[in-house]
Structures are given as structure tokens and as C-alpha cells.
Coordinates of C-alpha atoms and ligand atoms in Angstrom, one line a residue:
M220 CA -27.5 -17.5 2.2
V221 CA -28.2 -15.5 5.4
S222 CA -31.1 -13.1 5.5
I223 CA -31.4 -10.3 8.0
A224 CA -34.4 -8.2 9.0
I225 CA -33.9 -5.2 11.2
S226 CA -36.5 -3.0 12.9
G227 CA -36.2 -0.1 15.4
F228 CA -32.8 1.2 14.5
D229 CA -30.6 1.9 11.5
Y230 CA -27.1 0.6 12.2
N231 CA -27.4 -1.9 9.3
H232 CA -23.8 -1.6 8.3
D233 CA -22.4 -2.6 11.8
I234 CA -24.8 -5.6 11.9
Y235 CA -23.9 -6.7 8.4
E236 CA -20.2 -6.6 9.2
L237 CA -20.6 -8.7 12.3
L238 CA -22.8 -11.2 10.5
R239 CA -20.1 -11.5 7.8
V240 CA -17.6 -12.6 10.5
F241 CA -20.0 -15.3 11.7
F242 CA -20.9 -16.4 8.2
P243 CA -17.7 -15.7 6.1
N244 CA -18.7 -17.8 3.1
E245 CA -22.4 -16.8 2.9
E246 CA -24.2 -14.2 0.9
I247 CA -26.0 -11.8 3.3
V248 CA -29.2 -10.3 2.2
Q249 CA -31.3 -7.6 4.0
L250 CA -35.0 -8.1 4.0
D251 CA -37.4 -5.2 4.0
D252 CA -40.3 -7.4 5.1
I253 CA -39.7 -9.9 7.8
N254 CA -42.1 -12.4 6.2
S255 CA -40.6 -12.3 2.8
N256 CA -38.0 -15.0 3.2
K257 CA -36.9 -17.4 5.9
E258 CA -35.0 -20.0 4.0
D259 CA -31.6 -21.1 5.4
Y260 CA -30.4 -18.9 8.2
M261 CA -32.5 -15.8 9.0
V262 CA -31.7 -13.3 11.7
E263 CA -34.3 -10.9 13.1
L264 CA -33.2 -7.9 15.2
N265 CA -35.7 -5.8 16.9
V266 CA -35.2 -2.8 19.2
R267 CA -38.1 -1.7 21.3
C268 CA -38.4 0.0 24.7
N269 CA -34.6 -0.2 25.4
R270 CA -34.6 -3.9 24.7
C271 CA -32.9 -5.6 21.7
I272 CA -34.3 -9.0 20.8
T273 CA -32.4 -11.2 18.4
N274 CA -34.1 -14.3 16.8
L275 CA -32.2 -16.8 14.8
Y276 CA -34.1 -19.1 12.4
Y277 CA -33.0 -22.0 10.2
N278 CA -35.4 -23.0 7.4
K279 CA -38.2 -21.0 9.1
K280 CA -37.7 -22.8 12.4
L281 CA -36.8 -20.6 15.4
L282 CA -33.4 -21.9 16.8
S283 CA -32.6 -19.3 19.4
S284 CA -33.8 -16.1 20.9
Y285 CA -31.8 -13.6 22.9
E286 CA -32.9 -10.4 24.7
E287 CA -30.4 -7.7 25.7
N288 CA -31.4 -5.0 28.2
L289 CA -29.8 -1.9 26.6
E290 CA -30.1 0.1 29.8
K291 CA -27.6 -2.3 31.4
I292 CA -24.9 -1.7 28.9
N293 CA -22.0 0.1 30.5
I294 CA -19.2 1.2 28.3
N295 CA -18.4 4.7 29.7
R296 CA -19.3 6.3 26.4
E297 CA -22.0 8.4 24.7
V298 CA -25.6 7.1 24.5
D299 CA -25.5 6.5 20.7
K300 CA -22.3 4.4 21.0
T301 CA -23.8 2.5 24.0
L302 CA -26.9 1.6 22.0
R303 CA -24.8 0.3 19.1
V304 CA -22.7 -1.9 21.4
G305 CA -25.9 -3.2 23.1
I306 CA -27.5 -4.2 19.7
K307 CA -24.3 -5.9 18.5
K308 CA -23.9 -7.7 21.8
S309 CA -27.4 -9.1 21.5
L310 CA -26.7 -10.4 18.0
Y311 CA -23.3 -11.7 19.2
N312 CA -24.7 -13.6 22.2
C313 CA -27.4 -15.2 20.2
L314 CA -25.1 -16.4 17.4
E315 CA -22.3 -17.4 19.7
R316 CA -24.5 -19.7 21.7
E317 CA -26.3 -21.2 18.8
L318 CA -23.4 -21.6 16.4
N319 CA -20.9 -22.4 19.2
T320 CA -18.5 -19.8 17.6
H321 CA -16.4 -17.5 19.8
L322 CA -14.9 -14.6 17.9
P323 CA -11.4 -13.4 19.1
W324 CA -12.5 -9.8 18.8
G325 CA -16.1 -10.2 20.0
I326 CA -18.4 -7.6 18.5
L327 CA -15.6 -5.6 17.0
T328 CA -15.3 -5.5 13.2
G329 CA -13.2 -2.3 12.6
I330 CA -9.6 -1.9 11.7
R331 CA -8.4 -0.3 14.9
P332 CA -9.6 -2.1 18.0
G333 CA -7.0 -0.4 20.0
K334 CA -8.9 2.9 19.8
I335 CA -11.6 1.5 22.1
A336 CA -9.0 0.8 24.8
D337 CA -7.4 4.3 24.3
E338 CA -10.8 6.0 24.6
L339 CA -11.5 4.0 27.8
F340 CA -8.1 5.0 29.2
E341 CA -8.9 8.7 28.5
K342 CA -12.0 8.4 30.8
D343 CA -10.8 6.0 33.5
T344 CA -7.3 4.7 34.3
N345 CA -8.5 1.7 36.2
E346 CA -7.3 -1.2 34.2
I347 CA -9.7 -3.7 35.8
N348 CA -12.7 -1.6 34.8
I349 CA -11.3 -1.3 31.2
F350 CA -10.6 -5.1 31.0
N351 CA -14.2 -5.8 32.2
I352 CA -15.8 -3.5 29.7
L353 CA -13.7 -5.0 26.8
T354 CA -14.5 -8.6 27.8
E355 CA -18.1 -8.3 29.0
E356 CA -19.6 -5.6 26.8
Y357 CA -17.5 -5.9 23.7
K358 CA -17.1 -9.6 24.2
I359 CA -13.4 -9.5 23.3
R360 CA -11.5 -12.6 24.3
K361 CA -9.5 -12.1 27.5
D362 CA -6.0 -12.5 26.0
N363 CA -6.9 -9.9 23.3
A364 CA -8.4 -7.5 25.8
K365 CA -5.1 -7.7 27.8
L366 CA -3.2 -7.2 24.5
L367 CA -5.1 -4.0 23.8
I368 CA -4.5 -2.7 27.3
D369 CA -0.8 -3.4 27.1
I370 CA -0.4 -1.8 23.6
S371 CA -2.4 1.2 24.7
K372 CA -0.1 1.8 27.7
K373 CA 3.0 1.3 25.6
Q374 CA 2.0 3.8 22.9
K375 CA 1.1 6.6 25.4
K376 CA 4.6 8.0 25.6
Y377 CA 4.8 8.3 21.8
I378 CA 1.5 10.1 21.4
Y379 CA 1.1 12.3 24.5
P380 CA 1.3 15.2 24.9
I381 CA -0.3 15.7 21.5
D382 CA 1.9 18.1 19.6
N383 CA 0.0 19.5 16.6
D384 CA 3.3 20.9 15.1
R385 CA 4.6 17.4 14.7
Y386 CA 3.8 15.3 11.6
S387 CA 4.9 12.3 9.6
L388 CA 5.6 11.8 5.9
Y389 CA 4.8 8.7 3.8
I390 CA 6.3 8.3 0.3
S391 CA 5.0 5.7 -2.0
I392 CA 7.1 3.8 -4.6
P393 CA 4.6 1.6 -6.3
F394 CA 7.0 -0.7 -8.2
C395 CA 7.9 -4.3 -7.5
P396 CA 10.0 -7.0 -9.2
T397 CA 7.0 -9.3 -9.6
R398 CA 3.5 -9.3 -8.1
C399 CA 2.9 -11.7 -5.2
I400 CA -0.4 -13.6 -5.5
Y401 CA -2.0 -12.3 -2.3
C402 CA -1.1 -8.6 -2.9
S403 CA -3.8 -6.0 -3.4
F404 CA -1.6 -3.0 -2.9
P405 CA -0.9 -0.6 -5.7
S406 CA 2.1 -2.3 -7.2
L407 CA 3.4 -2.2 -10.8
P408 CA 5.8 -4.7 -12.3
I409 CA 9.0 -2.7 -12.7
K410 CA 10.1 -4.1 -16.0
K411 CA 6.8 -3.2 -17.7
F412 CA 7.0 0.4 -16.3
D413 CA 10.7 1.0 -16.8
D414 CA 10.1 4.0 -19.1
E415 CA 7.7 5.7 -16.7
I416 CA 10.1 5.7 -13.7
P417 CA 11.9 9.0 -14.4
K418 CA 8.6 10.8 -14.9
Y419 CA 7.2 9.3 -11.7
I420 CA 10.3 10.3 -9.6
N421 CA 10.3 13.8 -11.1
T422 CA 6.6 14.2 -10.2
L423 CA 7.2 12.8 -6.7
I424 CA 10.1 15.2 -6.1
Y425 CA 7.9 18.1 -7.3
E426 CA 5.2 16.9 -4.9
L427 CA 7.7 16.7 -2.0
K428 CA 8.9 20.2 -2.6
C429 CA 5.4 21.6 -2.6
I430 CA 4.5 19.7 0.6
S431 CA 7.6 21.0 2.3
E432 CA 6.4 24.6 1.5
M433 CA 3.0 23.8 2.9
M434 CA 4.5 22.3 6.1
K435 CA 7.3 24.8 6.6
D436 CA 6.3 25.8 10.1
R437 CA 6.0 22.3 11.4
K438 CA 8.4 19.6 12.5
L439 CA 8.8 16.4 10.5
D440 CA 9.2 13.5 13.0
S441 CA 9.2 10.3 11.0
V442 CA 9.5 9.4 7.3
Y443 CA 8.4 6.1 5.7
I444 CA 9.2 5.2 2.2
G445 CA 7.0 2.2 1.3
G446 CA 5.2 0.6 -1.5
G447 CA 5.6 -1.5 -3.5
T448 CA 9.3 -2.1 -3.1
P449 CA 11.3 1.1 -3.0
T450 CA 14.6 -0.7 -3.4
S451 CA 13.4 -2.0 -6.8
I452 CA 14.0 1.4 -8.5
P453 CA 17.5 2.4 -9.6
I454 CA 19.7 3.1 -6.6
R455 CA 20.5 6.8 -7.5
E456 CA 16.8 7.6 -8.0
L457 CA 16.1 6.2 -4.5
E458 CA 19.0 8.3 -3.2
R459 CA 17.7 11.4 -5.0
I460 CA 14.3 11.0 -3.2
I461 CA 16.0 10.5 0.2
Q462 CA 18.2 13.5 -0.2
T463 CA 15.3 15.6 -1.3
V464 CA 13.6 14.8 1.9
Y465 CA 16.6 15.9 4.0
Q466 CA 17.1 19.1 1.9
E467 CA 13.4 20.1 1.9
F468 CA 12.3 19.0 5.4
G469 CA 15.5 19.5 7.5
E470 CA 17.7 17.0 9.1
H471 CA 15.9 16.6 12.5
I472 CA 14.0 13.6 11.5
K473 CA 14.0 11.0 14.3
E474 CA 13.1 8.0 12.3
F475 CA 13.6 7.2 8.6
T476 CA 12.3 3.9 7.3
V477 CA 12.8 2.5 3.8
E478 CA 11.0 -0.8 2.9
A479 CA 13.5 -3.1 1.3
G480 CA 10.9 -5.8 1.4
R481 CA 12.1 -8.1 -1.3
P482 CA 15.6 -9.5 -0.9
D483 CA 15.8 -9.9 -4.7
T484 CA 16.1 -6.1 -4.7
I485 CA 18.8 -5.8 -2.1
D486 CA 22.6 -5.8 -2.5
K487 CA 25.6 -4.3 -0.6
E488 CA 25.5 -1.1 -2.7
V489 CA 21.9 -0.2 -1.9
L490 CA 22.3 -1.1 1.8
Q491 CA 25.5 1.1 2.0
M492 CA 23.6 3.9 0.3
L493 CA 20.8 3.7 2.9
K494 CA 23.3 3.6 5.7
D495 CA 25.2 6.6 4.3
N496 CA 22.0 8.5 4.1
N497 CA 21.2 7.8 7.8
I498 CA 18.3 5.5 7.1
N499 CA 17.8 3.9 10.6
R500 CA 15.1 1.4 9.9
I501 CA 14.5 -1.0 7.0
S502 CA 12.2 -4.0 6.3
I503 CA 13.4 -7.2 4.9
N504 CA 10.3 -9.4 4.6
P505 CA 10.4 -13.1 4.4
Q506 CA 6.5 -13.6 4.7
T507 CA 7.6 -17.3 5.2
M508 CA 10.9 -19.1 5.4
N509 CA 9.5 -22.1 3.5
D510 CA 10.9 -22.1 -0.1
K511 CA 8.0 -24.1 -1.5
T512 CA 5.5 -21.5 -0.3
L513 CA 7.7 -18.6 -1.5
K514 CA 7.4 -20.1 -5.0
T515 CA 3.7 -20.6 -4.7
I516 CA 3.1 -17.0 -3.7
G517 CA 5.1 -15.6 -6.5
R518 CA 8.1 -14.2 -4.6
N519 CA 11.2 -14.3 -6.6
H520 CA 13.5 -15.3 -3.7
S521 CA 14.5 -18.1 -1.4
S522 CA 14.8 -18.2 2.4
Q523 CA 18.6 -18.2 2.0
D524 CA 18.3 -14.9 0.1
I525 CA 16.5 -13.5 3.2
I526 CA 19.3 -14.7 5.5
K527 CA 22.0 -13.3 3.2
A528 CA 20.3 -9.9 2.9
Y529 CA 19.6 -9.6 6.6
N530 CA 23.3 -10.4 7.5
M531 CA 24.5 -7.9 5.0
A532 CA 22.3 -5.2 6.4
K533 CA 23.5 -5.9 9.9
D534 CA 27.2 -6.0 8.8
I535 CA 26.7 -2.6 7.2
G536 CA 25.2 -1.3 10.5
I537 CA 21.5 -0.6 9.8
P538 CA 20.2 -0.1 13.4
T539 CA 16.6 -1.5 13.1
I540 CA 15.4 -4.3 10.9
N541 CA 11.8 -5.3 10.6
M542 CA 10.6 -8.6 9.2
D543 CA 7.1 -9.2 8.0
L544 CA 5.4 -12.6 8.2
I545 CA 2.0 -13.8 6.9
I546 CA 0.1 -16.5 8.7
G547 CA -2.3 -18.6 6.6
L548 CA -0.4 -18.8 3.3
P549 CA -1.4 -21.7 1.1
G550 CA -0.2 -25.1 2.3
E551 CA 1.2 -23.8 5.6
G552 CA 0.4 -25.1 9.0
I553 CA 2.0 -25.4 12.4
E554 CA 5.1 -27.2 11.1
E555 CA 5.8 -24.5 8.5
I556 CA 5.5 -21.7 11.0
G557 CA 7.7 -23.6 13.4
H558 CA 10.4 -23.8 10.6
T559 CA 10.0 -20.1 9.8
L560 CA 10.3 -19.0 13.5
N561 CA 13.2 -21.2 14.1
L562 CA 15.2 -19.5 11.3
L563 CA 14.1 -16.0 12.4
G564 CA 15.2 -16.7 15.9
K565 CA 18.7 -17.1 14.7
L566 CA 18.5 -13.7 13.0
D567 CA 17.0 -11.9 16.0
P568 CA 15.5 -8.8 14.3
E569 CA 14.5 -5.7 16.3
N570 CA 11.0 -5.6 14.8
L571 CA 8.7 -8.4 13.7
T572 CA 5.2 -7.8 12.1
V573 CA 2.9 -10.8 12.0
H574 CA 0.0 -10.5 9.5
T575 CA -2.9 -12.9 9.0
L576 CA -3.6 -13.5 5.3
A577 CA -6.4 -11.2 4.0
V578 CA -7.8 -12.4 0.7
K579 CA -8.7 -9.2 -1.0
R580 CA -10.4 -8.6 -4.3
G581 CA -7.8 -7.5 -6.8
S582 CA -5.3 -10.2 -5.8
K583 CA -4.6 -13.2 -8.0
Y584 CA -5.2 -15.4 -5.0
S585 CA -8.8 -14.3 -4.5
E586 CA -9.7 -15.8 -7.9
N587 CA -8.5 -19.2 -6.9
I588 CA -8.9 -19.6 -3.2
D589 CA -11.2 -22.4 -1.9
K590 CA -13.6 -21.5 0.7
F591 CA -12.1 -22.1 4.1
D592 CA -13.7 -24.0 7.0
R593 CA -13.5 -23.9 10.8
K594 CA -10.6 -26.3 10.8
D595 CA -8.5 -23.7 9.0
I596 CA -9.4 -21.1 11.6
D597 CA -8.2 -23.4 14.3
I598 CA -4.9 -24.0 12.5
I599 CA -4.5 -20.2 12.0
Q600 CA -5.2 -19.6 15.6
N601 CA -2.5 -22.2 16.6
M602 CA 0.0 -20.6 14.2
I603 CA -0.7 -17.1 15.7
D604 CA -0.2 -18.5 19.2
E605 CA 3.1 -19.9 18.1
T606 CA 4.2 -16.4 16.9
K607 CA 3.1 -14.9 20.2
L608 CA 5.2 -17.4 22.2
F609 CA 8.1 -16.8 19.9
A610 CA 7.9 -13.0 20.3
E611 CA 7.8 -13.4 24.0
K612 CA 10.9 -15.6 24.0
M613 CA 12.8 -13.1 21.7
H614 CA 11.8 -10.1 24.0
L615 CA 9.7 -8.7 21.2
N616 CA 6.8 -6.8 22.7
P617 CA 3.5 -6.1 20.9
Y618 CA 3.3 -2.3 20.2
Y619 CA 0.8 -1.8 17.5
L620 CA -2.1 -3.8 16.2
Y621 CA -4.6 -3.5 13.4
R622 CA -7.0 -5.6 11.4
Q623 CA -7.9 -5.6 7.7
K624 CA -11.1 -6.5 5.9
H625 CA -11.3 -10.0 4.5
M626 CA -8.8 -11.4 7.0
L627 CA -9.0 -15.2 7.5
G628 CA -10.9 -15.8 10.7
N629 CA -11.2 -12.2 11.6
F630 CA -7.8 -12.2 13.3
E631 CA -5.3 -9.4 13.5
N632 CA -1.9 -8.1 12.5
I633 CA 0.5 -7.4 15.3
G634 CA 3.7 -5.3 15.3
Y635 CA 6.4 -6.4 17.8
A636 CA 9.5 -4.5 18.8
K637 CA 12.4 -4.9 21.2
E638 CA 12.3 -2.3 24.0
G639 CA 13.1 1.2 22.6
Y640 CA 12.9 0.0 18.9
E641 CA 9.2 0.8 18.4
C642 CA 8.4 2.4 15.0
I643 CA 7.0 5.9 15.6
Y644 CA 5.5 6.0 12.1
N645 CA 3.5 2.8 12.7
I646 CA 2.1 4.0 16.0
S647 CA 1.2 7.4 14.5
M648 CA -0.5 5.6 11.5
M649 CA -2.7 3.5 13.8
E650 CA -3.5 6.1 16.5
E651 CA -4.6 8.9 14.2
K652 CA -3.6 11.7 16.6
E653 CA -1.1 13.3 14.3
T654 CA -1.1 14.4 10.6
I655 CA 0.5 12.1 8.1
I656 CA 1.2 13.6 4.7
G657 CA 1.3 11.1 1.8
A658 CA 3.2 11.6 -1.4
G659 CA 3.3 9.5 -4.5
M660 CA 0.8 7.3 -6.3
G661 CA -1.7 5.5 -4.2
S662 CA -0.6 7.2 -0.9
S663 CA -3.1 8.8 1.4
S664 CA -2.8 11.9 3.6
K665 CA -4.5 11.9 6.9
I666 CA -5.0 15.4 8.4
Y667 CA -5.6 15.4 12.1
Y668 CA -8.2 18.0 13.1
M669 CA -7.2 18.5 16.7
R670 CA -10.2 20.4 18.0
E671 CA -12.6 17.8 16.5
N672 CA -10.3 14.9 17.4
R673 CA -10.8 13.4 14.0
I674 CA -8.9 12.6 10.8
G675 CA -9.7 13.9 7.3
R676 CA -8.3 11.8 4.4
I677 CA -7.0 12.9 1.0
P678 CA -6.2 10.0 -1.2
N679 CA -3.7 10.4 -4.1
F680 CA -4.7 8.8 -7.4
K681 CA -4.0 5.0 -7.7
D682 CA -3.3 5.2 -11.4
L683 CA 0.2 6.2 -12.5
K684 CA -0.8 8.4 -15.4
E685 CA -3.5 10.1 -13.4
Y686 CA -1.1 10.8 -10.6
I687 CA 1.5 12.3 -12.9
N688 CA -1.0 14.4 -14.9
R689 CA -3.1 15.7 -12.1
I690 CA -0.5 16.4 -9.4
D691 CA -1.4 20.1 -9.1
E692 CA -5.0 19.2 -8.5
L693 CA -3.9 16.8 -5.7
L694 CA -1.6 19.5 -4.2
E695 CA -4.4 22.0 -4.2
K696 CA -6.6 19.6 -2.2
K697 CA -3.9 19.0 0.4
K698 CA -3.4 22.8 0.7
N699 CA -7.1 23.4 1.3
C700 CA -7.4 20.6 3.9
L701 CA -4.3 21.9 5.8
Y702 CA -5.7 25.4 5.7
R703 CA -9.0 24.2 7.1
E704 CA -7.0 22.6 9.9
T705 CA -5.1 25.8 10.7
I706 CA -8.3 27.9 10.9
N707 CA -9.8 25.3 13.1
I708 CA -7.1 25.6 15.7
F709 CA -6.7 29.3 15.9
Ligands
LIG197 C1 2.6 -3.0 1.7 S1 3.2 -4.6 1.8 C2 4.8 -4.1 1.2 C3 6.0 -4.9 1.6 C4 6.9 -5.4 0.6 N1 6.7 -4.9 -0.8 C5 7.0 -6.9 0.6 O1 6.2 -7.5 0.0 O2 7.9 -7.4 1.2 C6 3.5 -4.7 3.6 C7 3.2 -6.0 4.1 O3 1.8 -6.3 4.2 C8 1.7 -7.7 4.2 N2 0.6 -8.1 3.3 C9 0.5 -7.7 2.0 N3 -0.6 -8.3 1.4 C10 -1.2 -9.0 2.4 C11 -2.4 -9.8 2.5 N4 -3.1 -9.9 1.4 N5 -2.7 -10.4 3.6 C12 -1.9 -10.2 4.7 N6 -0.8 -9.5 4.7 C13 -0.4 -8.9 3.6 C14 3.0 -8.4 3.9 O4 3.5 -9.0 5.1 C15 3.8 -7.2 3.4 O5 5.2 -7.4 3.7
LIG198 S1 3.5 -8.0 -1.4 FE1 5.1 -6.5 -1.6 S2 6.5 -7.2 -3.2 FE2 4.7 -8.4 -3.4 S3 3.5 -7.3 -5.0 FE3 2.8 -6.6 -3.0 S4 4.0 -4.8 -2.6 FE4 5.0 -5.9 -4.2

């Protein structure tokens, strides 16, 4: 157990999140009274007269003390944010020194570390200054700071100038052939929900038509049909959804992605249908190319099935294929990732997305996983390094990055693309400078309020019946939020 006592400020959540990264397997308890408990590890944080003092105790014995002068923090941002950074930095420096633990993302615990680099670029274009702030104040490891700067520069041309007429559309198909053990996404086993599919698609098409009416004066830029596994539903139903999009939203869509994640849902017929409907990007996701692991994680396919599906898609002429990998799957180490990358190298996809396993509540895996130790973190780091070297060799450049809660070792997910093959939807999703409308069960709409430079979220229901029965209620909410955005601008 780790106890924490805070005085002089109220950013308890930020501190709690950072502590969780240093102590991933420990329960963290906040103390109201500093003297009430000092068993095991105890952290005391105290802000007074622009100084933040962090004390770390173990079994009531003071191990380490660190004082940060908050006036010296320089992050080129508002006072409130500067104070927050100073306090977290004080905690970080104290724990880093005493526990000899260096975190790859320093004091950052959020999902979008790239936003900090973007905001710094908005105020100062000097890369050396930005690099220094990221490494010295946010304590981000040097290679990661460089990665953020590179990605921020790459994304600029897709984001600026901000065009508030432009938006993206996400369509959720929440069905899968079987459920993978690590998955916590809304995903329903297709066989069990067979009878519900026509009702679901009808509701979805109704929702799409209403959205098109709401968005009729704006330009749809990119569409992403994800899930779940969109290619697990009957082929003509999937085609009906795609054609509804073209009919309702026009044919000037620049990018249209369909996730065909599981090769056990792909055949020539479905790939041909996607090609005939001008789908220019699909995902075929190995996660790993080791058959033993594929069995363990509950995927109903082999590495050979991936190779076959990929070659079929290329023969049919799909221009961009993305492949997802997960680092940290059970039983995998440096040898296994080497094998996976070796086979992917022969396929040479235009996009590669490397995830680090996140063990989330709601997945079968979370019920069985053993606690991991620092050795595992080192192995995962080495595996990630292998994927970075591989990407460089294959001319795949990092173009978006995000993190998830409950990721092993507090690492990251990185999307790579060959020059000119970057996915606009993924950039827009991460950058939050454009509206994304979600349709379907479990999707989420993100309305960009330009004047306030912030996002408002409207989640759709995560339950199938609720989504179908309460669709008008959801549409009303979307309409209200979009209206609020319009009156904000004009
Ligand atoms: C929304 S999932 C859908 C993709 C598709 N259904 C599939 O499984 O091939 C998108 C990607 O997220 C990644 N992912 C899913 N669950 C994850 C987890 N618990 N930890 C890390 N990555 C995960 C996988 O790489 C997956 O391909
Ligand atoms: S990982 Fe993909 S295929 Fe597996 S259950 Fe989740 S959404 Fe479905």
C-alpha cells in the first residue's frame, strides 16, 4: 500500500495518477491527516510560499526529501498549469531518485502527450526550447521528446489552417467472430446476436441519415468504419452502410477506412466489394505473427491467414493497408517480436500501428493476469525499441501517438505510415481540432468548439438494446450540441 498526504493545493487526481505509474501494483490511499498512517510507502506533498516539498517515507522512516522552487518552472504556459507541472516534477524527482525508476513519459499521465508539444509550438517555434521544456520540466525521456516534436511537425499540414466546415465520421459495428482475451471494446459475439443485426443496421442507417441532415452545410473529409469487426457482418449489409454514406454525405470523401481486422472475416468477395466502393484504407491486424500466442489470446486465425488476406487485398488493389500489433502479449519476448517483424517486413504495409498491451477491466485477461515486475517492463521496452528500428528500416514514419490507461509500463501506442499514407482520421481523432461525429453503438461524438478551443463529447449508448430503443434521444443530444457550436461561432 502507498499512502499520500497532500497540503497546500488540490490537484489530487494528477498526483494519484503519477503515483500509480511509479507503484503499478499497489493500492494508493489518500490520508486526511498526515499522522494517521505511515506504514509501507508514504508520500507527503506540501506546497508553501512557491515551494513544493516532497517527502518519501518507508515504514515511518524518511527515505528522501525533495524541494522544487515553483518560481523557476518555465513551461511557457498559464500560471495554473505551471504550478501543476512544478508539483508533479517535485514528486517525480523525489521518487525517481529514491526508487531508481525513470519513466519514459516523465510526469505525463494523460492520453495525448502530443498536445503539449503542439501547444508549445503554437507559442514558440524554436525546437531547442521546446525540447528543453519537454525533457527538463516535464521530465520526458529525450527520445520521446524528439518523437513528440517530429509528430507535431508532421501533423501540422493536416490540421492547419483549421477549417471548421470540415469534419469526420466514425461508424461503429460492434460485432466480432469471437472475443479476444485482452479486449475491452464494445464487441458482441456475432453468432449470439445474429437476430439483432438487421435491427442494428436499420437503426444505424436511420442515424446516418439524420446526421447527414444536421451536417448538410459542412464537408465530410474522412470516414472510419470500426468496431468490433465490420467485416464480420453480412457483406451486403456492410455495402448498404457504405453506400448510405456516399448517398447521404456526398462523394467528396478523401479517405474511407474499413477495419477488416480479423482475417477470419475476410475473403475475395468482401475485399472486392470494398474496392468497388472506393474504400481506400483497410486494417488487417495480426497483433502477433506467433500462432501459439494467437491461440492463447483467443483469435480464431493463424499467421498464414494474415499473409493470405494481406496478399488478396493487395492483388485486388486496396491502396493502403494498416496492420496492428500488440507488444506485451502473454508469453512474448524479444524473439517473438523478431519473428513477427520478420514476416511483416515481407508484406511491407503502408501503415503499422504498434500498441502496448493495456490490461483493462472488462477484459478476460484482467481476471487472470499475474502482477508484472520491472523485468517485464525492460522486456517490453526492448520489444518497442525493436519495432522502432523496424519502422525506420521500412520507411514507416511515426505520425500519431497516444496512450491508454492501464498500459503495461506506462508506454505508448504509435501509428507509423509511409510518406503520404498518413491516416487523416487518426490524426484528427488525436488532435481534437475538428469535429468527429460518431454513429452506432458505443461510438462517441466529439464536437470541436473552435472559439473555446475545446471538445465536447456525446457518447452513444454502449448497450445494443438501449442504442436501438433510444436513438432519437441520442440524435436530439447531437443536434443540441451542434447548435451550441454554431451559435458560439457566429
Ligand atoms: C478497436 S480494436 C479493433 C480492431 C479489430 N477488431 C481487431 O481486433 O483486429 C483496435 C486495435 O486496438 C488494439 N487493442 C485492442 N485491445 C487492446 C489492449 N487491451 N491493449 C492494447 N491494444 C489493444 C489492437 O491492436 C486492435 O487491433
Ligand atoms: S480485439 Fe478486435 S476482434 Fe478482438 S474482440 Fe476486440 S474488437 Fe473484436
